[in-house]
Coordinates of C-alpha atoms and ligand atoms in Angstrom, one line a residue:
M23 CA 83.4 82.9 104.4
S24 CA 87.0 81.9 104.7
L25 CA 90.0 82.1 102.4
L26 CA 93.3 80.3 102.6
L27 CA 96.5 81.6 100.9
R28 CA 98.6 78.4 100.8
G29 CA 102.4 78.1 100.8
G30 CA 103.5 81.6 100.0
L31 CA 106.4 83.7 101.4
I32 CA 104.6 86.1 103.7
I33 CA 106.1 89.6 104.0
T34 CA 104.4 90.7 107.2
Q35 CA 105.6 94.3 107.5
D36 CA 105.0 93.8 111.2
E37 CA 107.1 95.6 113.9
K38 CA 110.0 93.1 113.3
R39 CA 109.5 93.0 109.5
R40 CA 109.3 89.2 109.8
L41 CA 109.2 87.0 106.7
V42 CA 107.2 83.8 107.2
S43 CA 107.0 80.8 104.9
G44 CA 103.6 79.2 104.9
D45 CA 99.9 79.8 105.0
L46 CA 97.7 82.8 105.6
L47 CA 94.1 82.2 106.8
V48 CA 91.3 84.8 106.5
E49 CA 87.9 84.6 108.1
D50 CA 85.2 87.1 107.6
G51 CA 87.6 89.6 106.2
R52 CA 90.2 89.4 108.9
I53 CA 93.5 87.6 109.2
V54 CA 93.2 84.7 111.7
A55 CA 96.4 82.7 111.1
V56 CA 99.9 83.5 109.7
G57 CA 102.4 80.7 109.1
E58 CA 100.4 77.6 109.9
A59 CA 96.7 77.2 109.3
D60 CA 95.2 74.3 111.2
R61 CA 92.2 74.1 108.8
T62 CA 91.3 74.5 105.2
A63 CA 88.9 77.2 103.9
D64 CA 86.0 77.8 101.5
E65 CA 88.4 79.1 99.0
V66 CA 92.1 78.3 98.6
I67 CA 94.7 80.1 96.5
D68 CA 97.9 78.3 95.8
C69 CA 100.7 80.8 96.6
S70 CA 103.8 78.7 95.9
G71 CA 106.5 80.7 94.3
C72 CA 104.7 83.9 95.3
A73 CA 105.2 86.6 97.9
V74 CA 102.1 87.6 99.9
L75 CA 102.3 91.3 100.9
P76 CA 100.0 93.8 102.6
G77 CA 98.2 95.5 99.7
F78 CA 99.8 98.8 98.6
I79 CA 98.3 102.0 99.9
N80 CA 98.7 104.8 97.4
L81 CA 98.9 107.9 99.6
H82 CA 98.2 110.6 97.0
H83 CA 96.0 110.2 93.9
H84 CA 93.4 111.8 91.6
V85 CA 91.9 108.6 90.2
A86 CA 89.1 110.4 88.2
N87 CA 91.9 111.9 86.0
T88 CA 92.6 108.4 84.5
L89 CA 90.7 109.5 81.4
L90 CA 93.1 112.5 81.1
R91 CA 96.2 110.3 80.9
G92 CA 98.4 111.7 78.2
V93 CA 96.8 115.1 77.7
A94 CA 99.6 117.1 79.3
D95 CA 102.9 115.3 79.0
D96 CA 106.3 117.0 78.8
M97 CA 105.2 120.3 80.3
P98 CA 105.6 121.8 83.8
L99 CA 102.8 122.0 86.5
E100 CA 102.0 125.6 85.7
E101 CA 101.1 124.7 82.1
M102 CA 99.5 121.3 83.1
L103 CA 97.1 122.7 85.7
P104 CA 95.1 125.1 83.4
K105 CA 95.1 122.5 80.6
A106 CA 93.7 119.8 83.0
A107 CA 91.2 122.3 84.5
A108 CA 89.9 123.2 81.1
I109 CA 89.1 119.5 80.4
D110 CA 87.9 119.0 84.0
A111 CA 85.3 121.7 83.5
K112 CA 83.8 119.7 80.6
L113 CA 83.7 116.3 82.5
T114 CA 80.3 114.8 83.2
R115 CA 79.6 112.7 86.2
R116 CA 79.6 109.6 83.9
D117 CA 83.2 110.5 82.7
V118 CA 84.3 110.7 86.3
Q119 CA 82.7 107.4 87.2
I120 CA 84.3 105.6 84.2
G121 CA 87.7 107.2 84.8
A122 CA 87.6 106.2 88.5
L123 CA 86.5 102.6 87.7
L124 CA 89.3 102.2 85.1
G125 CA 91.8 103.5 87.6
C126 CA 90.5 101.1 90.2
V127 CA 90.9 98.2 87.8
E128 CA 94.5 99.3 87.1
M129 CA 95.3 99.5 90.8
I130 CA 93.7 96.2 91.6
R131 CA 95.7 94.5 88.9
S132 CA 99.0 95.9 90.2
G133 CA 98.4 95.1 93.9
T134 CA 97.0 98.3 95.3
T135 CA 94.2 97.8 97.8
S136 CA 93.7 101.4 99.1
F137 CA 94.1 104.9 97.7
H138 CA 94.0 108.4 99.1
D139 CA 92.2 110.6 96.6
L140 CA 91.8 114.4 96.2
F141 CA 89.1 115.6 93.8
Y142 CA 85.5 116.9 93.6
W143 CA 82.6 114.6 92.8
E144 CA 84.1 112.1 95.2
D145 CA 80.6 110.6 95.5
E146 CA 81.1 109.2 92.0
I147 CA 84.5 107.9 93.0
A148 CA 83.0 106.3 96.1
R149 CA 80.6 104.5 93.8
A150 CA 83.5 103.1 91.8
V151 CA 85.3 102.1 95.0
R152 CA 82.3 100.1 96.1
E153 CA 81.8 98.6 92.6
S154 CA 85.4 97.5 92.4
G155 CA 85.6 96.4 96.0
M156 CA 88.7 98.5 96.8
R157 CA 89.2 100.7 99.9
G158 CA 89.0 104.4 99.2
F159 CA 90.2 107.3 101.5
L160 CA 88.4 110.1 99.6
S161 CA 89.0 113.8 100.1
W162 CA 86.5 116.2 98.5
V163 CA 88.7 119.1 97.4
T164 CA 87.9 122.7 98.5
L165 CA 89.4 125.9 97.1
D166 CA 88.4 129.5 96.7
E167 CA 85.2 129.8 94.6
A168 CA 87.0 132.1 92.2
F169 CA 89.2 129.2 91.0
T170 CA 86.8 126.3 91.1
T171 CA 85.1 124.3 88.3
Q172 CA 82.7 122.7 90.9
H173 CA 79.0 123.4 90.9
G174 CA 78.0 125.1 94.1
S175 CA 80.3 126.0 97.1
P176 CA 83.3 123.6 97.4
V177 CA 83.2 123.9 101.2
K178 CA 79.5 123.0 101.4
N179 CA 80.0 120.2 98.9
A180 CA 82.8 118.7 101.0
D181 CA 80.8 118.9 104.2
A182 CA 77.8 117.2 102.6
F183 CA 80.0 114.5 101.1
V184 CA 81.6 113.7 104.4
A185 CA 78.2 113.6 106.2
K186 CA 76.8 111.2 103.6
Q187 CA 79.7 108.8 103.3
K188 CA 80.8 108.4 107.0
G189 CA 80.5 105.0 108.4
D190 CA 81.0 103.0 105.2
P191 CA 83.2 100.0 105.5
L192 CA 85.2 100.7 102.3
V193 CA 84.9 104.4 101.9
T194 CA 86.5 106.8 104.4
P195 CA 85.6 110.4 103.5
S196 CA 87.7 113.4 104.3
V197 CA 88.2 117.1 103.4
G198 CA 90.8 118.3 100.9
V199 CA 92.3 121.7 100.1
Q200 CA 93.9 122.2 96.6
G201 CA 96.9 124.3 97.8
V202 CA 98.0 127.7 99.0
Y203 CA 97.9 129.0 95.4
S204 CA 94.1 128.6 95.1
A205 CA 92.9 128.5 98.7
S206 CA 92.8 131.5 101.1
E207 CA 93.1 131.4 104.9
E208 CA 89.3 131.4 105.0
T209 CA 89.1 128.3 102.9
Y210 CA 91.8 126.5 104.9
T211 CA 90.0 127.4 108.2
K212 CA 86.7 126.2 107.0
A213 CA 88.1 122.9 105.8
K214 CA 89.7 122.4 109.2
E215 CA 86.5 123.3 110.9
I216 CA 84.7 120.5 109.0
G217 CA 87.5 118.1 109.7
E218 CA 87.2 118.7 113.5
R219 CA 83.4 118.9 113.6
R220 CA 83.0 115.6 111.6
D221 CA 86.1 114.0 113.0
V222 CA 87.7 113.3 109.6
R223 CA 91.1 113.8 108.0
L224 CA 92.4 116.7 105.9
H225 CA 94.4 116.3 102.6
T226 CA 96.3 119.1 100.8
H227 CA 99.0 119.8 98.2
L228 CA 101.9 121.6 99.8
S229 CA 105.2 123.2 98.6
E230 CA 105.3 121.3 95.3
T231 CA 107.2 123.8 93.3
R232 CA 109.6 126.6 93.9
G233 CA 107.2 129.0 92.1
E234 CA 104.5 128.1 94.7
V235 CA 106.8 128.8 97.6
E236 CA 108.2 132.0 96.2
A237 CA 104.8 133.5 95.2
H238 CA 103.4 132.6 98.7
R239 CA 106.3 134.3 100.4
E240 CA 105.9 137.4 98.4
K241 CA 102.2 137.5 99.2
T242 CA 102.3 136.6 102.9
G243 CA 106.0 137.0 104.0
L244 CA 106.0 133.3 105.0
R245 CA 106.8 130.0 103.3
P246 CA 103.7 127.7 102.8
V247 CA 104.5 125.3 105.7
E248 CA 105.2 128.2 108.0
W249 CA 102.0 130.0 107.0
L250 CA 99.8 126.9 107.4
E251 CA 101.3 126.4 110.9
K252 CA 100.6 130.0 111.8
I253 CA 97.0 129.9 110.7
G254 CA 96.6 126.7 112.7
F255 CA 95.9 124.4 109.8
L256 CA 98.7 121.9 110.3
G257 CA 98.1 119.1 112.7
E258 CA 97.7 115.3 113.1
R259 CA 94.6 115.3 110.9
V260 CA 96.6 116.5 107.9
T261 CA 98.3 114.6 105.1
A262 CA 100.3 116.9 102.8
A263 CA 101.3 115.8 99.3
H264 CA 104.8 116.6 97.8
C265 CA 106.6 118.9 100.4
V266 CA 109.5 119.1 97.8
W267 CA 110.5 122.7 98.6
V268 CA 110.7 122.6 102.4
T269 CA 113.6 123.8 104.6
M270 CA 114.8 121.8 107.7
N271 CA 112.8 124.2 109.9
E272 CA 109.7 123.3 107.9
V273 CA 110.5 119.6 108.2
R274 CA 110.7 120.1 112.0
A275 CA 107.4 122.0 111.9
L276 CA 105.7 119.1 110.1
A277 CA 107.1 116.7 112.7
R278 CA 106.0 119.0 115.6
C279 CA 102.5 119.2 114.2
G280 CA 102.2 115.5 113.5
T281 CA 101.4 116.2 109.8
S282 CA 102.1 113.2 107.5
V283 CA 103.6 113.6 104.0
A284 CA 102.8 111.8 100.7
H285 CA 106.0 111.6 98.7
C286 CA 105.3 111.5 95.0
P287 CA 108.7 111.2 93.3
V288 CA 107.5 110.2 89.8
S289 CA 105.1 113.1 89.5
N290 CA 107.7 115.6 90.9
M291 CA 110.3 114.4 88.3
K292 CA 107.9 114.4 85.4
L293 CA 106.7 117.9 86.1
A294 CA 110.3 119.0 86.7
S295 CA 109.4 120.4 90.1
G296 CA 113.2 120.6 90.7
G297 CA 114.8 119.7 93.9
V298 CA 114.0 116.5 95.7
A299 CA 111.8 116.2 98.8
P300 CA 114.1 115.7 101.8
V301 CA 112.5 112.4 102.7
P302 CA 115.4 110.9 104.6
E303 CA 115.5 114.0 106.8
M304 CA 111.7 113.8 107.3
I305 CA 112.0 110.2 108.4
E306 CA 114.9 111.1 110.7
E307 CA 112.9 114.0 112.3
G308 CA 109.9 111.7 112.9
V309 CA 107.5 112.8 110.1
V310 CA 105.4 109.8 108.9
V311 CA 105.9 109.6 105.1
G312 CA 104.0 107.4 102.6
L313 CA 104.3 107.0 98.8
G314 CA 101.8 108.4 96.3
T315 CA 101.6 108.2 92.5
D316 CA 99.7 111.5 92.1
S317 CA 97.5 112.0 89.1
P318 CA 97.5 109.9 86.0
I319 CA 98.2 113.2 84.1
S320 CA 101.5 113.6 85.9
N321 CA 102.7 110.0 86.4
N322 CA 101.1 108.4 84.1
G323 CA 100.6 105.0 85.6
M324 CA 99.5 103.9 89.1
D325 CA 101.6 100.8 89.4
V326 CA 103.2 101.3 92.9
F327 CA 106.1 98.9 92.0
A328 CA 107.3 101.5 89.5
D329 CA 107.1 104.3 92.0
M330 CA 108.9 102.3 94.7
K331 CA 111.8 101.8 92.4
V332 CA 112.0 105.5 91.5
A333 CA 111.7 106.5 95.1
A334 CA 114.7 104.3 96.0
L335 CA 116.8 105.5 93.1
L336 CA 116.1 109.2 93.1
H337 CA 117.5 109.8 96.5
K338 CA 120.6 107.6 95.9
A339 CA 121.3 109.4 92.6
T340 CA 121.0 113.0 94.0
R341 CA 122.9 112.3 97.2
W342 CA 125.7 110.1 95.9
D343 CA 124.7 107.6 98.6
A344 CA 123.7 104.1 97.6
R345 CA 122.6 103.3 101.2
V346 CA 120.0 106.0 101.5
M347 CA 116.3 104.9 101.0
S348 CA 116.8 101.2 101.2
A349 CA 114.4 98.7 99.6
Q350 CA 112.9 98.0 103.0
T351 CA 112.3 101.7 103.7
V352 CA 110.6 102.2 100.4
L353 CA 108.3 99.1 100.9
D354 CA 107.4 100.6 104.3
L355 CA 106.4 103.8 102.6
A356 CA 104.0 101.9 100.3
T357 CA 102.4 99.8 103.1
I358 CA 102.6 100.3 106.9
Q359 CA 103.9 103.9 106.8
A360 CA 101.1 105.0 104.5
A361 CA 98.6 103.3 106.8
R362 CA 100.2 105.2 109.7
A363 CA 99.9 108.4 107.7
L364 CA 96.2 107.9 107.5
H365 CA 95.9 106.7 111.2
V366 CA 94.6 103.3 110.1
E367 CA 97.6 101.2 111.0
Q368 CA 95.5 99.3 113.5
E369 CA 93.4 97.9 110.6
I370 CA 95.6 97.7 107.5
G371 CA 99.2 98.1 106.2
S372 CA 100.7 94.9 107.6
I373 CA 99.9 91.2 107.9
E374 CA 99.1 90.6 111.5
L375 CA 96.5 88.7 113.4
G376 CA 93.2 90.5 113.6
K377 CA 93.9 93.0 110.9
R378 CA 91.7 93.4 107.7
A379 CA 92.8 91.0 104.9
D380 CA 94.0 93.6 102.3
L381 CA 96.6 91.6 100.4
A382 CA 98.6 91.2 97.2
V383 CA 99.9 87.9 95.9
V384 CA 102.9 88.6 93.8
S385 CA 104.6 86.0 91.6
L386 CA 108.4 85.6 91.9
K387 CA 108.6 83.1 89.1
G388 CA 109.3 85.6 86.3
A389 CA 112.6 85.7 84.4
H390 CA 113.1 89.2 85.8
T391 CA 112.8 87.9 89.4
T392 CA 115.1 84.9 89.0
P393 CA 117.2 83.8 90.8
F394 CA 115.3 84.5 94.0
Y395 CA 116.1 83.6 97.7
P396 CA 114.0 84.6 100.7
E397 CA 116.7 87.0 101.9
T398 CA 116.5 89.0 98.6
V399 CA 112.7 89.1 98.4
I400 CA 112.2 92.8 99.5
R401 CA 114.9 94.0 97.1
H402 CA 113.5 91.9 94.3
L403 CA 110.0 93.4 94.8
V404 CA 111.4 97.0 94.9
Y405 CA 114.0 96.8 92.1
S406 CA 112.6 94.0 89.8
G407 CA 108.9 93.7 90.7
R408 CA 106.2 94.8 88.3
G409 CA 102.4 95.3 88.7
S410 CA 101.9 92.5 86.1
D411 CA 103.5 90.0 88.6
V412 CA 100.4 90.4 90.8
Q413 CA 98.4 87.2 90.7
A414 CA 95.5 88.3 93.0
T415 CA 94.5 91.4 95.0
I416 CA 92.3 90.9 98.0
V417 CA 90.4 93.5 99.9
D418 CA 88.7 92.7 103.1
G419 CA 89.1 89.0 102.3
Q420 CA 87.1 89.4 99.1
I421 CA 87.9 88.6 95.5
L422 CA 85.8 89.4 92.4
P423 CA 84.2 87.0 90.0
V424 CA 85.0 86.8 86.3
L425 CA 83.1 83.8 85.1
G426 CA 79.5 82.7 85.5
P427 CA 76.1 84.3 86.1
L428 CA 74.9 86.9 88.5
V429 CA 72.3 85.5 90.8
V430 CA 69.9 87.5 93.0
A431 CA 67.3 86.1 95.2
G432 CA 64.3 87.3 97.2
V433 CA 62.7 85.6 100.2
A434 CA 59.2 86.4 101.6
V435 CA 57.9 85.4 105.0
E436 CA 54.9 86.3 107.3
S437 CA 57.3 86.1 110.3
D438 CA 61.0 85.4 110.4
V439 CA 60.9 83.2 113.5
A440 CA 61.5 80.0 111.6
L441 CA 64.5 81.6 109.8
R442 CA 65.9 82.8 113.1
H443 CA 65.7 79.3 114.4
M444 CA 67.7 78.0 111.5
N445 CA 70.4 80.5 112.4
V446 CA 70.7 81.8 108.8
R447 CA 73.6 84.2 108.4
D448 CA 75.3 86.1 105.6
S449 CA 76.0 83.5 102.9
K450 CA 79.7 84.7 102.6
K451 CA 80.2 83.6 106.2
L452 CA 78.9 80.0 105.7
S453 CA 80.7 77.1 104.2
P454 CA 79.3 75.6 100.9
E455 CA 78.1 72.5 102.8
K456 CA 76.2 74.6 105.3
R457 CA 74.6 76.7 102.6
E458 CA 73.6 73.5 100.7
A459 CA 72.0 72.2 103.9
L460 CA 70.1 75.4 104.7
A461 CA 68.7 76.1 101.2
P462 CA 66.0 73.4 101.2
E463 CA 65.0 74.3 104.8
I464 CA 64.6 78.0 103.7
E465 CA 62.5 76.9 100.7
K466 CA 60.2 75.0 103.0
V467 CA 59.3 77.9 105.2
A468 CA 59.3 80.8 102.8
T469 CA 58.1 82.0 99.4
W470 CA 61.1 82.8 97.2
E471 CA 62.1 84.0 93.8
L472 CA 65.5 83.8 91.9
L473 CA 66.9 85.7 89.0
V474 CA 69.8 84.3 87.1
I475 CA 71.5 86.7 84.8
P476 CA 73.9 85.1 82.3
A477 CA 77.4 86.7 81.9
E478 CA 76.6 87.9 78.4
E479 CA 73.6 89.8 79.7
I480 CA 75.6 91.4 82.5
D481 CA 78.0 92.7 79.8
M482 CA 75.2 94.1 77.8
M483 CA 73.6 95.9 80.8
R484 CA 77.0 97.1 82.1
A485 CA 77.5 98.9 78.8
E486 CA 74.4 100.9 79.6
M487 CA 74.4 101.4 83.3
S488 CA 76.4 101.0 86.5
L489 CA 76.2 97.7 88.4
N490 CA 74.3 99.5 91.2
D491 CA 71.6 100.7 88.8
F492 CA 71.4 97.2 87.4
E493 CA 71.1 95.6 90.8
A494 CA 68.3 98.1 91.8
K495 CA 66.4 97.0 88.7
L496 CA 66.8 93.3 89.6
F497 CA 65.8 93.9 93.2
A498 CA 62.7 95.7 92.0
Q499 CA 61.8 92.8 89.8
L500 CA 62.0 90.4 92.7
I501 CA 59.9 92.7 94.8
E502 CA 57.2 92.9 92.1
R503 CA 57.0 89.1 92.0
L504 CA 56.9 88.6 95.8
H505 CA 54.7 91.7 96.5
P506 CA 55.5 92.2 100.2
E507 CA 54.4 95.0 102.5
T508 CA 57.9 95.8 103.5
A509 CA 61.0 94.9 101.5
Y510 CA 64.5 94.6 103.0
V511 CA 67.3 95.1 100.6
D512 CA 71.1 95.0 100.9
A513 CA 72.1 98.5 99.7
A514 CA 74.3 98.2 96.7
D515 CA 75.1 102.0 96.7
V516 CA 77.2 103.9 99.3
D517 CA 74.1 105.9 99.9
E518 CA 71.4 103.7 101.4
I519 CA 68.6 106.2 100.8
E520 CA 69.6 106.8 97.2
F521 CA 69.6 103.1 96.6
K522 CA 66.1 102.8 98.2
R523 CA 64.9 105.6 95.8
R524 CA 66.4 103.8 92.9
V525 CA 64.6 100.6 93.7
Q526 CA 61.3 102.4 94.4
R527 CA 61.6 104.3 91.0
E528 CA 61.5 100.9 89.3
L529 CA 58.4 99.7 91.2
R530 CA 54.8 100.0 89.9
F531 CA 53.2 99.8 93.4
A532 CA 53.9 101.3 96.8
V533 CA 56.0 99.3 99.2
E534 CA 58.0 100.2 102.2
V535 CA 61.7 99.7 101.3
V536 CA 64.3 99.3 104.0
S537 CA 67.7 99.7 102.4
Q538 CA 70.8 99.0 104.5
H539 CA 74.4 98.1 104.1
N540 CA 75.2 94.6 105.5
A541 CA 71.5 93.7 105.3
D542 CA 72.5 90.1 104.7
E543 CA 73.9 90.1 108.2
L544 CA 71.2 92.2 109.9
F545 CA 67.9 90.7 108.6
P546 CA 67.2 86.9 108.5
V547 CA 65.1 87.3 105.3
V548 CA 68.0 88.9 103.5
S549 CA 70.5 86.3 104.9
A550 CA 68.1 83.5 103.6
A551 CA 68.0 85.2 100.2
S552 CA 71.7 85.5 100.0
I553 CA 72.1 81.7 100.8
L554 CA 69.6 80.8 98.0
A555 CA 71.5 83.0 95.6
K556 CA 74.9 81.6 96.4
V557 CA 73.7 78.0 96.3
R558 CA 72.2 78.6 92.9
R559 CA 75.4 80.3 91.6
D560 CA 77.4 77.3 92.7
R561 CA 75.1 75.0 90.8
E562 CA 75.2 77.2 87.7
M563 CA 79.0 77.0 87.8
R564 CA 78.9 73.2 88.0
A565 CA 76.4 73.2 85.0
I566 CA 78.8 75.3 83.0
E567 CA 81.6 73.0 83.9
A568 CA 79.6 70.0 82.6
E569 CA 78.8 71.9 79.4
I570 CA 82.4 72.9 78.7
G571 CA 83.8 69.5 79.9
D572 CA 86.7 71.0 81.8
T573 CA 87.5 72.2 85.4
I574 CA 86.6 75.9 85.6
G575 CA 86.9 76.5 89.4
S576 CA 84.8 78.9 91.3
G577 CA 84.8 81.6 88.6
Y578 CA 86.6 84.1 90.7
S579 CA 89.8 85.9 89.4
S580 CA 91.8 84.6 92.4
D581 CA 91.1 80.9 91.6
P582 CA 94.0 79.4 89.7
D583 CA 91.7 76.8 88.2
T584 CA 89.5 79.5 86.7
I585 CA 92.5 81.4 85.3
T586 CA 94.2 78.3 84.0
F587 CA 90.9 77.4 82.3
L588 CA 90.5 80.8 80.7
E589 CA 94.1 80.9 79.5
K590 CA 93.8 77.4 78.0
W591 CA 90.6 78.3 76.2
I592 CA 91.9 81.5 74.8
K593 CA 95.1 79.9 73.5
K594 CA 93.1 77.2 71.8
N595 CA 90.2 79.2 70.4
G596 CA 91.5 82.8 70.3
T597 CA 88.3 84.1 72.0
L598 CA 86.8 84.1 75.5
P599 CA 84.7 81.1 76.4
P600 CA 81.0 81.4 76.8
H601 CA 79.7 82.6 80.2
T602 CA 82.7 85.0 80.6
R603 CA 82.1 88.5 82.0
T604 CA 84.1 90.5 79.6
S605 CA 83.2 93.7 81.4
W606 CA 85.4 92.5 84.2
D607 CA 89.0 93.0 83.6
T608 CA 90.7 89.7 84.2
A609 CA 89.0 88.1 81.3
R610 CA 89.9 91.0 79.0
R611 CA 93.5 91.0 80.1
L612 CA 93.9 87.3 79.4
L613 CA 92.5 87.8 75.9
A614 CA 94.8 90.8 75.3
E615 CA 97.8 88.9 76.5
S616 CA 97.0 86.0 74.2
R617 CA 96.8 88.3 71.3
N618 CA 100.1 89.9 72.2
R619 CA 101.7 86.6 72.4
K620 CA 100.6 85.8 68.9
L621 CA 102.0 89.1 67.6
D622 CA 105.3 88.5 69.3
E623 CA 105.5 85.0 67.8
F624 CA 104.8 86.3 64.4
G625 CA 107.4 89.2 64.7
G626 CA 110.0 86.7 65.8
R627 CA 110.0 84.7 62.6
Ligands
ZN720 ZN1 98.1 115.8 93.4

């Protein structure tokens, strides 16, 4: 599967911070051309009048707290924490899942492609990450058992989480520690031990308020950074959030240990942490610093544009120095430096050949970004840009559908030799023509079954269950119909075994189920099924087009034809068209915008 972003202003964030006017070509999730693409692609996005950036990486977040937005405003951290903990204790897994999904939608809409999270029940957040298609760096938080609202031992939970999630393409698990105010030396040491044994990162809050620093000094004789260095916790594996109340000696200790810092200026200002994190000094001393929004309780949004602006202004205002923290520096913090902080700069954080295609397409056509010249683009993005300027957010070269049915297919064969001869591959990696050519060949050599689920039905099911549960149910239906001895399924859950169990629970007879990620790449039968499903979906889209009598595009949120069609329809009819997946956010946003417009027009008279 290939994707072409045509005619944008590409902000590479590479070593030379080059700006390139032109095309960006993605193949199988990786960037293969920047500037000039010598060929077209399966999908094309018109990026004229837009900037194409590396997707933002939010370096410190607690996305499950999205449902707690607004519960503790206008109060300091010391009051906010117990209030949030009291609600946290009552949260169900379902609440966490919904909160996380809602947060993912907000981030995708405003151009964020990755986030670094700190919470418990990160397995639920991993599910939301996979469901939304984002990239999650998820740290299961540990703290002393006396303080926790988690069930069981936080350290054991973190270890089990890391063991279960490691190796997933979108989810990178790690171990978190709440902070020195609720974690003893023993907890920090155990967290570090897991990090080393499992070779994963560590994530902690550090020196956020003066109260935290003073209380720790009274207890141990040392400031938190000094103490963490002394007990051997600090190191290259660690990302520390905040570091507001640190001395120059501590900044040097962070640099010496290779510990990276997540700067969270909005949260620090809102909670009146006082002081300002010495970010220019950190950068000067060689500490890798990225930008984080922190929790929706203390921000309250997760639009990185807003946080970039605050980061640039806060340091200027408090130092009486307009040159400090330039727009370019701040954009670095939200992209390549955040990638460096997580040690993934080889894969994401900039637009360079061979890197994963995690991208944001941002319109520069708004009144608030006019006039615009290429040489002002970085400043425009930082000082005038808004999340709502984002036209498309792309993770690993993938964009999500808003229109049309869900199609799942099953293919059964005695032997897969014939399929291997045809060279069937993952349907996403084949052109529409190639898929169309292969489909009748597959139908000749195999028994097959298709399920087409209309958009309206997806919405109904989504109100009751997660997309993963829904997919498990559908896969089980196909298996019932084909009745094989062994069934190979593409695991829709992070946990392959859990997904297998879910499919088996739905089955009325015994069958060997092989559940694996990327099964459509690994097993020819699954590739063949994915081809049949994709061909059928394309046909359904054309049928909808004929019924509606207008161009509707591919049905994906990145397709300007699809969005133009939806906007036109909503304007004319005041409702969403048939076949729209309202549980997906693009459709809902368009409807909300249309209603707002009507209100505005009314108020203006
Ligand atoms: Zn935090």
